[in-house]
């Protein structure tokens, strides 16, 4: 089973930027790769997805501010987050699932998860 490890979380002021990264233990070129987030008391929310061909999809909260990128050779998945606001505060998770994925922004589609990295915006 593929293992995922997130990095790059931290604390930032509103309006700032952070870049998250996800490392994988195996070749994930045939996997959908995604970022989810979960704030205390809220459901896990799909943020951004990269399909196997690299085409992106974004959740409503991420559109226009976040960019997902993929490099299957080195570190497979990044998330550039700009114009952060306090509502973006959450634990961010990397997820992976072999293609195909019918609803890529739905958490239940993914079997492989990292342990998460905390993002705090104040």
Coordinates of N, CA and C in Angstrom, one line a residue, residues 8-118:
X8 N 5.0 21.0 5.0 CA 4.8 22.4 4.6 C 3.8 23.2 5.3
X9 N 3.1 22.6 6.2 CA 2.1 23.3 7.0 C 2.8 24.3 8.0
X10 N 2.0 25.1 8.6 CA 2.5 26.1 9.5 C 1.5 27.2 9.8
X11 N 2.0 28.2 10.4 CA 1.2 29.4 10.7 C 1.5 30.6 9.8
X12 N 0.5 31.3 9.4 CA 0.7 32.4 8.5 C -0.4 33.4 8.8
X13 N -0.1 34.7 8.5 CA -1.1 35.7 8.6 C -2.0 35.7 7.4
X14 N -3.2 36.3 7.7 CA -4.2 36.4 6.6 C -3.6 37.2 5.4
X15 N -3.9 36.6 4.2 CA -3.3 37.2 3.0 C -2.0 36.6 2.6
X16 N -1.4 35.7 3.4 CA -0.2 35.1 3.1 C -0.3 33.9 2.3
X17 N 0.8 33.2 2.1 CA 0.9 32.0 1.3 C 1.6 30.9 2.0
X18 N 1.2 29.6 1.6 CA 2.0 28.5 2.0 C 2.0 27.5 0.9
X19 N 3.0 26.6 0.9 CA 3.1 25.6 -0.1 C 3.2 24.2 0.6
X20 N 2.2 23.4 0.3 CA 2.2 22.0 0.9 C 2.8 21.0 -0.1
X21 N 3.4 20.0 0.5 CA 4.0 18.9 -0.4 C 3.6 17.6 0.1
X22 N 3.5 16.6 -0.8 CA 3.1 15.3 -0.4 C 4.1 14.3 -1.0
X23 N 4.8 13.5 -0.2 CA 5.7 12.5 -0.7 C 5.0 11.1 -0.7
X24 N 5.3 10.3 -1.6 CA 4.7 9.0 -1.7 C 5.8 7.9 -1.7
X25 N 5.5 6.7 -1.1 CA 6.5 5.6 -1.0 C 6.6 4.8 -2.3
X26 N 5.6 5.0 -3.2 CA 5.6 4.2 -4.4 C 5.3 5.0 -5.6
X27 N 5.4 4.5 -6.8 CA 5.0 5.1 -8.0 C 3.5 5.4 -8.0
X28 N 3.1 6.7 -8.1 CA 1.7 7.0 -8.1 C 1.2 7.6 -9.4
X29 N 1.9 7.3 -10.4 CA 1.6 7.9 -11.7 C 0.2 7.4 -12.2
X30 N -0.3 6.3 -11.7 CA -1.6 5.8 -12.1 C -2.6 6.0 -11.1
X31 N -2.3 6.9 -10.1 CA -3.2 7.3 -9.1 C -3.8 8.7 -9.3
X32 N -5.1 8.9 -8.9 CA -5.5 10.2 -8.6 C -4.9 10.6 -7.3
X33 N -4.5 11.9 -7.3 CA -3.9 12.4 -6.0 C -4.7 13.7 -5.7
X34 N -4.9 13.8 -4.4 CA -5.8 14.9 -3.9 C -5.3 15.5 -2.6
X35 N -5.8 16.7 -2.4 CA -5.7 17.4 -1.1 C -7.1 17.6 -0.5
X36 N -7.2 17.2 0.7 CA -8.4 17.4 1.5 C -8.0 18.2 2.8
X37 N -9.0 18.8 3.4 CA -8.8 19.5 4.7 C -10.0 19.2 5.6
X38 N -9.6 19.3 6.9 CA -10.7 19.1 7.9 C -10.4 20.1 9.1
X39 N -11.4 20.9 9.3 CA -11.4 21.8 10.5 C -12.1 21.2 11.6
X40 N -11.8 21.5 12.8 CA -12.5 20.9 14.0 C -14.0 21.1 13.9
X41 N -14.7 20.0 14.1 CA -16.1 20.0 14.1 C -16.8 20.0 12.7
X42 N -15.9 19.9 11.6 CA -16.4 20.0 10.3 C -16.1 18.7 9.5
X43 N -16.8 18.4 8.4 CA -16.5 17.3 7.6 C -15.2 17.5 6.8
X44 N -14.6 16.4 6.4 CA -13.4 16.5 5.5 C -13.9 17.0 4.1
X45 N -13.2 18.0 3.6 CA -13.6 18.8 2.4 C -12.5 18.6 1.3
X46 N -13.0 18.3 0.1 CA -12.1 18.2 -1.0 C -11.6 19.6 -1.4
X47 N -10.3 19.7 -1.5 CA -9.7 21.0 -1.8 C -9.2 21.0 -3.3
X48 N -8.5 20.0 -3.7 CA -8.0 20.0 -5.1 C -7.6 18.6 -5.4
X49 N -7.7 18.3 -6.7 CA -7.4 16.9 -7.2 C -6.5 17.0 -8.5
X50 N -5.6 16.1 -8.6 CA -4.8 16.0 -9.8 C -5.1 14.6 -10.4
X51 N -5.7 14.5 -11.6 CA -5.9 13.3 -12.2 C -4.6 12.7 -12.7
X52 N -4.7 11.5 -13.2 CA -3.4 10.8 -13.7 C -2.7 11.5 -14.8
X53 N -3.5 12.3 -15.6 CA -2.9 13.1 -16.7 C -2.5 14.5 -16.2
X54 N -2.6 14.7 -14.9 CA -2.3 16.0 -14.3 C -3.3 17.1 -14.4
X55 N -4.5 16.8 -15.0 CA -5.5 17.8 -15.1 C -6.1 18.0 -13.7
X56 N -6.3 19.3 -13.3 CA -6.7 19.6 -11.9 C -8.2 19.8 -11.8
X57 N -8.7 19.6 -10.6 CA -10.1 20.0 -10.2 C -10.0 20.6 -8.9
X58 N -10.8 21.6 -8.6 CA -10.8 22.3 -7.4 C -12.1 22.4 -6.7
X59 N -12.1 22.4 -5.4 CA -13.3 22.6 -4.6 C -13.6 24.1 -4.6
X60 N -14.8 24.5 -4.3 CA -15.2 25.9 -4.4 C -14.3 26.8 -3.5
X61 N -13.9 26.3 -2.4 CA -13.1 27.2 -1.5 C -11.7 27.5 -2.1
X62 N -11.2 26.6 -3.0 CA -9.9 26.7 -3.5 C -9.7 27.5 -4.8
X63 N -10.8 27.5 -5.5 CA -10.8 28.1 -6.9 C -10.2 29.5 -6.9
X64 N -9.2 29.8 -7.7 CA -8.7 31.1 -7.9 C -7.6 31.4 -6.9
X65 N -7.4 30.6 -5.8 CA -6.4 30.9 -4.8 C -5.4 29.8 -4.7
X66 N -5.8 28.6 -4.9 CA -4.9 27.4 -4.7 C -4.6 26.8 -6.1
X67 N -3.3 26.3 -6.1 CA -2.9 25.6 -7.4 C -2.3 24.2 -7.0
X68 N -2.8 23.2 -7.6 CA -2.3 21.8 -7.4 C -1.4 21.5 -8.5
X69 N -0.2 20.9 -8.2 CA 0.7 20.5 -9.2 C 1.3 19.1 -8.9
X70 N 1.7 18.5 -10.0 CA 2.1 17.1 -9.9 C 3.4 16.8 -10.6
X71 N 4.2 16.0 -10.0 CA 5.5 15.6 -10.6 C 5.7 14.2 -10.2
X72 N 5.4 13.2 -11.1 CA 5.4 11.8 -10.7 C 6.9 11.3 -10.6
X73 N 7.8 12.1 -11.0 CA 9.2 11.7 -10.9 C 9.8 11.9 -9.5
X74 N 9.6 13.0 -9.0 CA 10.2 13.3 -7.7 C 9.1 13.3 -6.6
X75 N 8.7 14.4 -6.1 CA 7.7 14.5 -5.1 C 6.4 14.7 -5.8
X76 N 5.5 13.8 -5.6 CA 4.4 13.7 -6.6 C 3.4 14.9 -6.5
X77 N 3.2 15.5 -5.4 CA 2.1 16.4 -5.3 C 2.4 17.7 -4.4
X78 N 2.1 18.8 -5.0 CA 2.2 20.1 -4.2 C 0.9 20.8 -4.2
X79 N 0.7 21.7 -3.3 CA -0.5 22.6 -3.2 C 0.0 24.0 -2.9
X80 N 0.0 24.9 -3.8 CA 0.3 26.3 -3.5 C -0.9 27.0 -3.1
X81 N -0.9 27.6 -1.9 CA -2.1 28.3 -1.4 C -1.7 29.8 -1.2
X82 N -2.5 30.6 -1.9 CA -2.3 32.0 -1.8 C -3.6 32.7 -1.2
X83 N -3.4 33.9 -0.8 CA -4.5 34.7 -0.3 C -5.3 33.9 0.8
X84 N -4.5 33.4 1.7 CA -5.1 32.6 2.8 C -5.9 33.5 3.8
X85 N -6.9 32.9 4.3 CA -7.8 33.6 5.3 C -8.0 32.6 6.4
X86 N -8.5 33.1 7.6 CA -8.7 32.3 8.7 C -9.6 31.1 8.5
X87 N -10.5 31.2 7.5 CA -11.4 30.0 7.2 C -10.6 28.9 6.5
X88 N -9.4 29.1 6.2 CA -8.6 28.0 5.6 C -7.8 27.2 6.7
X89 N -8.0 27.7 7.9 CA -7.3 26.9 9.0 C -7.9 25.5 9.1
X90 N -7.1 24.5 9.1 CA -7.5 23.1 9.1 C -6.3 22.2 9.0
X91 N -6.5 21.0 9.2 CA -5.5 20.0 8.9 C -5.7 19.5 7.5
X92 N -4.6 19.6 6.7 CA -4.6 19.3 5.3 C -4.0 17.9 5.1
X93 N -4.8 17.1 4.3 CA -4.4 15.7 4.1 C -4.1 15.4 2.6
X94 N -3.1 14.6 2.3 CA -2.9 14.1 1.0 C -3.6 12.8 0.9
X95 N -4.2 12.5 -0.3 CA -4.9 11.2 -0.5 C -4.5 10.7 -1.9
X96 N -4.6 9.4 -2.0 CA -4.3 8.8 -3.3 C -5.3 7.6 -3.5
X97 N -5.6 7.4 -4.8 CA -6.5 6.2 -5.2 C -6.2 5.9 -6.6
X98 N -6.0 4.6 -6.9 CA -5.8 4.2 -8.3 C -6.9 4.6 -9.2
X99 N -6.6 5.1 -10.4 CA -7.6 5.4 -11.4 C -8.4 4.2 -11.8
X100 N -9.7 4.4 -12.1 CA -10.4 5.7 -12.1 C -11.1 6.1 -10.8
X101 N -11.3 7.3 -10.6 CA -12.1 7.8 -9.5 C -13.3 8.6 -10.0
X102 N -14.4 8.2 -9.6 CA -15.7 8.8 -10.2 C -16.0 10.2 -9.7
X103 N -15.8 10.4 -8.4 CA -16.1 11.7 -7.7 C -14.8 12.1 -7.0
X104 N -13.9 12.7 -7.7 CA -12.5 12.9 -7.1 C -12.4 13.9 -5.9
X105 N -13.5 14.7 -5.7 CA -13.4 15.6 -4.6 C -14.2 15.0 -3.4
X106 N -14.6 13.7 -3.4 CA -15.2 13.1 -2.3 C -14.2 12.2 -1.6
X107 N -14.2 12.4 -0.3 CA -13.2 11.7 0.6 C -13.4 10.2 0.5
X108 N -14.6 9.7 0.4 CA -14.8 8.3 0.5 C -14.3 7.5 -0.7
X109 N -13.9 8.2 -1.8 CA -13.3 7.6 -2.9 C -11.8 7.2 -2.7
X110 N -11.2 7.6 -1.6 CA -9.8 7.4 -1.5 C -9.5 6.5 -0.3
X111 N -8.6 5.5 -0.6 CA -8.2 4.6 0.5 C -6.9 4.9 1.1
X112 N -6.0 5.7 0.5 CA -4.7 5.9 1.0 C -4.6 7.4 1.4
X113 N -4.2 7.6 2.7 CA -4.1 8.9 3.3 C -2.9 9.1 4.0
X114 N -2.4 10.4 4.0 CA -1.3 10.8 4.9 C -1.9 11.1 6.3
X115 N -1.0 11.5 7.2 CA -1.5 11.8 8.6 C -1.8 13.2 8.7
X116 N -1.6 14.1 7.7 CA -2.0 15.4 7.8 C -0.9 16.4 8.2
X117 N -1.1 17.7 7.8 CA -0.3 18.8 8.3 C -1.1 19.9 8.6
X118 N -0.8 20.6 9.7 CA -1.7 21.7 10.2 C -1.4 23.0 9.5

